Short mmCIF file of C-alpha atoms in Angstrom, two decimals:
data_model
loop_
_atom_site.label_atom_id
_atom_site.label_comp_id
_atom_site.label_asym_id
_atom_site.label_seq_id
_atom_site.Cartn_x
_atom_site.Cartn_y
_atom_site.Cartn_z
CA MET A 1 64.16 106.91 144.89
CA SER A 2 62.03 104.28 143.27
CA LYS A 3 64.01 101.68 141.06
CA VAL A 4 63.52 102.38 137.24
CA ARG A 5 61.82 99.56 135.48
CA LEU A 6 63.49 98.44 132.32
CA THR A 7 61.57 97.66 129.10
CA ARG A 8 61.81 94.10 127.73
CA GLU A 9 64.11 95.61 125.04
CA GLN A 10 66.41 97.74 127.60
CA SER A 11 66.54 94.44 129.88
CA ARG A 12 67.61 92.22 126.75
CA ASP A 13 70.27 94.75 125.71
CA GLN A 14 71.69 95.03 129.30
CA THR A 15 72.03 91.19 129.51
CA ARG A 16 73.73 91.10 125.95
CA GLN A 17 76.03 93.97 127.02
CA ARG A 18 77.02 92.09 130.37
CA LEU A 19 77.67 88.85 128.43
CA LEU A 20 79.92 90.74 125.94
CA ASP A 21 81.69 92.51 128.78
CA ALA A 22 82.21 89.09 130.47
CA ALA A 23 83.37 87.33 127.42
CA GLN A 24 85.80 90.13 126.56
CA SER A 25 87.45 89.82 129.92
CA ILE A 26 87.82 86.18 129.82
CA PHE A 27 88.83 85.92 126.18
CA VAL A 28 91.63 88.34 126.96
CA ALA A 29 92.84 86.36 130.10
CA LYS A 30 92.35 82.78 128.74
CA GLY A 31 91.71 82.90 125.07
CA PHE A 32 88.56 82.20 123.03
CA VAL A 33 89.26 78.28 122.54
CA ALA A 34 89.88 77.76 126.50
CA THR A 35 86.78 79.69 127.29
CA SER A 36 83.32 78.00 127.74
CA VAL A 37 79.82 79.22 127.52
CA GLU A 38 79.44 78.48 131.25
CA ASP A 39 82.48 80.60 131.97
CA ILE A 40 80.97 83.59 130.28
CA ALA A 41 77.51 83.16 131.71
CA GLU A 42 78.90 82.67 135.29
CA GLN A 43 81.06 85.81 135.12
CA ALA A 44 78.05 87.84 133.89
CA GLY A 45 75.91 86.58 136.52
CA TYR A 46 73.48 84.64 134.28
CA THR A 47 72.62 80.98 133.34
CA ARG A 48 73.74 78.91 130.31
CA GLY A 49 70.04 79.40 129.15
CA ALA A 50 70.32 83.21 129.26
CA PHE A 51 73.46 82.85 127.13
CA TYR A 52 71.67 80.89 124.35
CA SER A 53 68.57 83.35 124.70
CA ASN A 54 70.95 85.98 123.21
CA PHE A 55 73.67 84.22 121.22
CA SER A 56 73.43 81.11 119.16
CA SER A 57 77.02 80.11 119.90
CA LYS A 58 80.20 81.39 121.30
CA SER A 59 81.42 82.32 117.85
CA GLU A 60 78.49 84.52 117.18
CA LEU A 61 79.16 86.34 120.55
CA PHE A 62 82.83 86.61 119.55
CA LEU A 63 81.74 88.29 116.15
CA GLN A 64 79.48 90.59 118.07
CA LEU A 65 82.32 91.57 120.38
CA LEU A 66 84.61 92.28 117.51
CA ARG A 67 81.67 94.32 115.93
CA ARG A 68 81.31 96.34 119.04
CA ASP A 69 84.87 97.30 119.08
CA HIS A 70 84.90 98.09 115.29
CA GLU A 71 82.05 100.49 115.82
CA SER A 72 83.79 102.23 118.73
CA VAL A 73 86.97 102.67 116.56
CA MET A 74 84.69 104.03 113.58
CA ASN A 75 83.13 106.53 116.08
CA ASP A 76 86.73 107.75 117.10
CA MET A 77 87.57 108.13 113.39
CA ARG A 78 84.47 110.12 112.50
CA ALA A 79 85.20 112.36 115.17
CA ILE A 80 88.56 113.35 113.60
CA PHE A 81 86.71 114.43 110.44
CA GLU A 82 84.29 116.89 112.13
CA GLU A 83 83.47 119.85 109.90
CA GLY A 84 85.15 123.02 110.35
CA ALA A 85 88.57 121.59 111.42
CA SER A 86 91.62 123.50 109.70
CA ARG A 87 94.29 121.42 108.11
CA PRO A 88 96.76 121.62 111.04
CA GLN A 89 93.88 120.40 113.27
CA MET A 90 93.15 117.52 111.02
CA GLU A 91 96.66 116.46 110.66
CA ALA A 92 97.15 116.67 114.35
CA ARG A 93 94.04 114.73 115.23
CA VAL A 94 94.68 111.92 112.77
CA LEU A 95 98.43 111.50 113.65
CA GLN A 96 97.39 111.49 117.33
CA HIS A 97 94.79 108.69 116.75
CA TYR A 98 96.98 106.47 114.61
CA SER A 99 100.15 106.79 116.57
CA THR A 100 98.67 106.46 120.04
CA HIS A 101 95.58 104.24 119.61
CA PHE A 102 97.49 101.20 120.72
CA HIS A 103 97.64 102.80 124.37
CA GLN A 104 93.79 102.24 124.71
CA ASN A 105 93.38 99.13 122.51
CA ASP A 106 92.02 96.77 124.94
CA CYS A 107 90.53 94.51 122.19
CA PHE A 108 93.76 93.93 120.40
CA LEU A 109 94.43 90.57 121.54
CA LEU A 110 90.74 89.71 120.60
CA TRP A 111 91.41 90.63 116.97
CA MET A 112 94.46 88.56 117.03
CA GLU A 113 92.35 85.58 118.24
CA GLY A 114 89.81 86.31 115.65
CA LYS A 115 92.52 86.02 112.92
CA LEU A 116 93.52 82.52 114.27
CA GLN A 117 90.00 81.51 114.67
CA ALA A 118 89.13 82.47 111.04
CA VAL A 119 91.98 80.37 109.73
CA ARG A 120 90.70 77.42 111.67
CA ASP A 121 87.08 77.65 111.32
CA PRO A 122 85.51 78.39 107.75
CA ASP A 123 82.04 79.35 109.27
CA PHE A 124 83.66 81.96 111.63
CA ARG A 125 85.84 83.26 108.67
CA VAL A 126 82.99 84.47 106.73
CA GLY A 127 81.59 86.82 109.35
CA PHE A 128 85.14 87.80 110.25
CA LEU A 129 86.27 88.56 107.05
CA ALA A 130 83.00 90.61 106.21
CA CYS A 131 84.09 92.70 109.33
CA MET A 132 87.52 93.05 108.29
CA ARG A 133 86.76 94.24 104.80
CA GLU A 134 84.29 96.82 106.20
CA LEU A 135 87.24 98.04 108.39
CA ARG A 136 89.53 98.17 105.41
CA ALA A 137 86.91 100.12 103.20
CA ALA A 138 86.17 102.64 106.07
CA VAL A 139 89.87 103.42 106.53
CA THR A 140 90.12 103.61 102.79
CA ASP A 141 87.29 106.03 102.66
CA TYR A 142 89.02 108.24 105.53
CA VAL A 143 92.34 108.17 103.54
CA GLN A 144 90.55 109.64 100.54
CA GLN A 145 88.69 112.15 102.60
CA PHE A 146 91.75 113.26 104.38
CA SER A 147 93.63 113.68 101.08
CA ALA A 148 90.79 115.74 99.50
CA ARG A 149 90.26 118.18 102.70
CA VAL A 150 94.01 118.87 103.39
CA GLY A 151 95.04 118.97 99.61
CA THR A 152 97.74 116.30 100.03
CA PRO A 153 98.04 114.01 97.00
CA LEU A 154 98.44 110.26 97.87
CA ARG A 155 101.52 108.47 97.11
CA MET A 156 99.73 105.27 96.37
CA PRO A 157 96.19 104.02 95.85
CA ALA A 158 93.94 104.51 98.96
CA GLU A 159 93.25 101.03 99.19
CA GLN A 160 96.90 100.08 99.39
CA MET A 161 97.57 102.76 101.79
CA ALA A 162 94.74 101.68 104.07
CA LEU A 163 96.05 98.06 104.11
CA GLY A 164 99.44 99.09 104.97
CA LEU A 165 98.44 101.46 107.73
CA LEU A 166 96.43 98.62 109.23
CA ALA A 167 99.07 96.14 108.86
CA LEU A 168 101.73 98.24 110.44
CA SER A 169 99.53 99.13 113.29
CA ASP A 170 98.85 95.60 113.98
CA GLY A 171 102.42 94.53 113.74
CA MET A 172 103.81 97.26 115.96
CA GLN A 173 101.12 96.60 118.55
CA PHE A 174 101.74 92.99 118.65
CA SER A 175 105.50 93.55 118.97
CA TYR A 176 104.74 96.09 121.83
CA ALA A 177 102.52 93.65 123.55
CA PHE A 178 104.73 90.67 123.86
CA ASP A 179 108.19 92.64 124.12
CA PRO A 180 107.42 96.10 125.61
CA GLN A 181 111.10 96.32 126.99
CA ALA A 182 112.55 96.25 123.53
CA VAL A 183 109.67 97.71 121.64
CA THR A 184 108.82 100.38 124.04
CA ALA A 185 105.71 102.70 123.89
CA GLU A 186 107.81 105.48 122.61
CA MET A 187 109.38 103.37 119.95
CA THR A 188 106.05 102.21 118.75
CA GLU A 189 104.68 105.66 118.75
CA ALA A 190 107.65 106.89 116.79
CA VAL A 191 107.49 104.14 114.18
CA LEU A 192 103.84 104.70 113.51
CA ALA A 193 104.08 108.49 113.46
CA GLY A 194 107.08 108.49 111.27
CA PHE A 195 105.45 106.05 108.73
CA PHE A 196 102.25 108.21 108.59
CA ARG A 197 103.98 111.52 108.19
CA GLY A 198 106.14 110.23 105.33
CA VAL A 199 103.50 108.14 103.54
CA VAL A 200 100.18 110.04 104.26
CA PHE A 201 101.38 113.65 104.95
CA GLY A 202 104.40 113.32 102.41
CA GLU A 203 107.02 114.92 104.70
CA PRO A 204 110.37 114.50 103.62
CA LYS A 205 112.90 112.47 105.77
CA PRO A 206 114.64 114.31 108.42
CA GLU A 207 118.49 115.17 107.56
#
């Protein structure tokens, strides 16, 4: 079979994705600060010049990497709200996503790195905060949609609930990441599911 020739745009996109994939792998292993542009380019199989043809800096690549993960999360959440789902289906989908997402969240450490970098670097902070605010706004919107579609009144303003859901999810995943023997996967899932049932579904506490 003859090799398919990529268009210039396709080739450029492939290069960017390989650089992003390489950066994700190294950032998780070594951390953002300890990783050099040369490290990323070498692992992706490109030159330093190829890196700068696609990204103006390591910080810009980092923000693009976080945005790529953000879009993936948003796609997962949109799938929960497909038309035609019954209330039990909606509740099961959203609870499954919220309480088990930490199992597949390969980019969690990147978001922790991003928060640290945002504290230290004012320029990076601008792009990072824009991404975080976008995420909170999207979760707020989904909280409102969920409440309207299943007919469960909210126990607090949607913005506060979204902030709480994200903060608890981050906190539990962080504890699970560095102390999985004490904060087990089962405990993490139970805490997240219990909070969600009580605050979002409004279920009474078990006797």
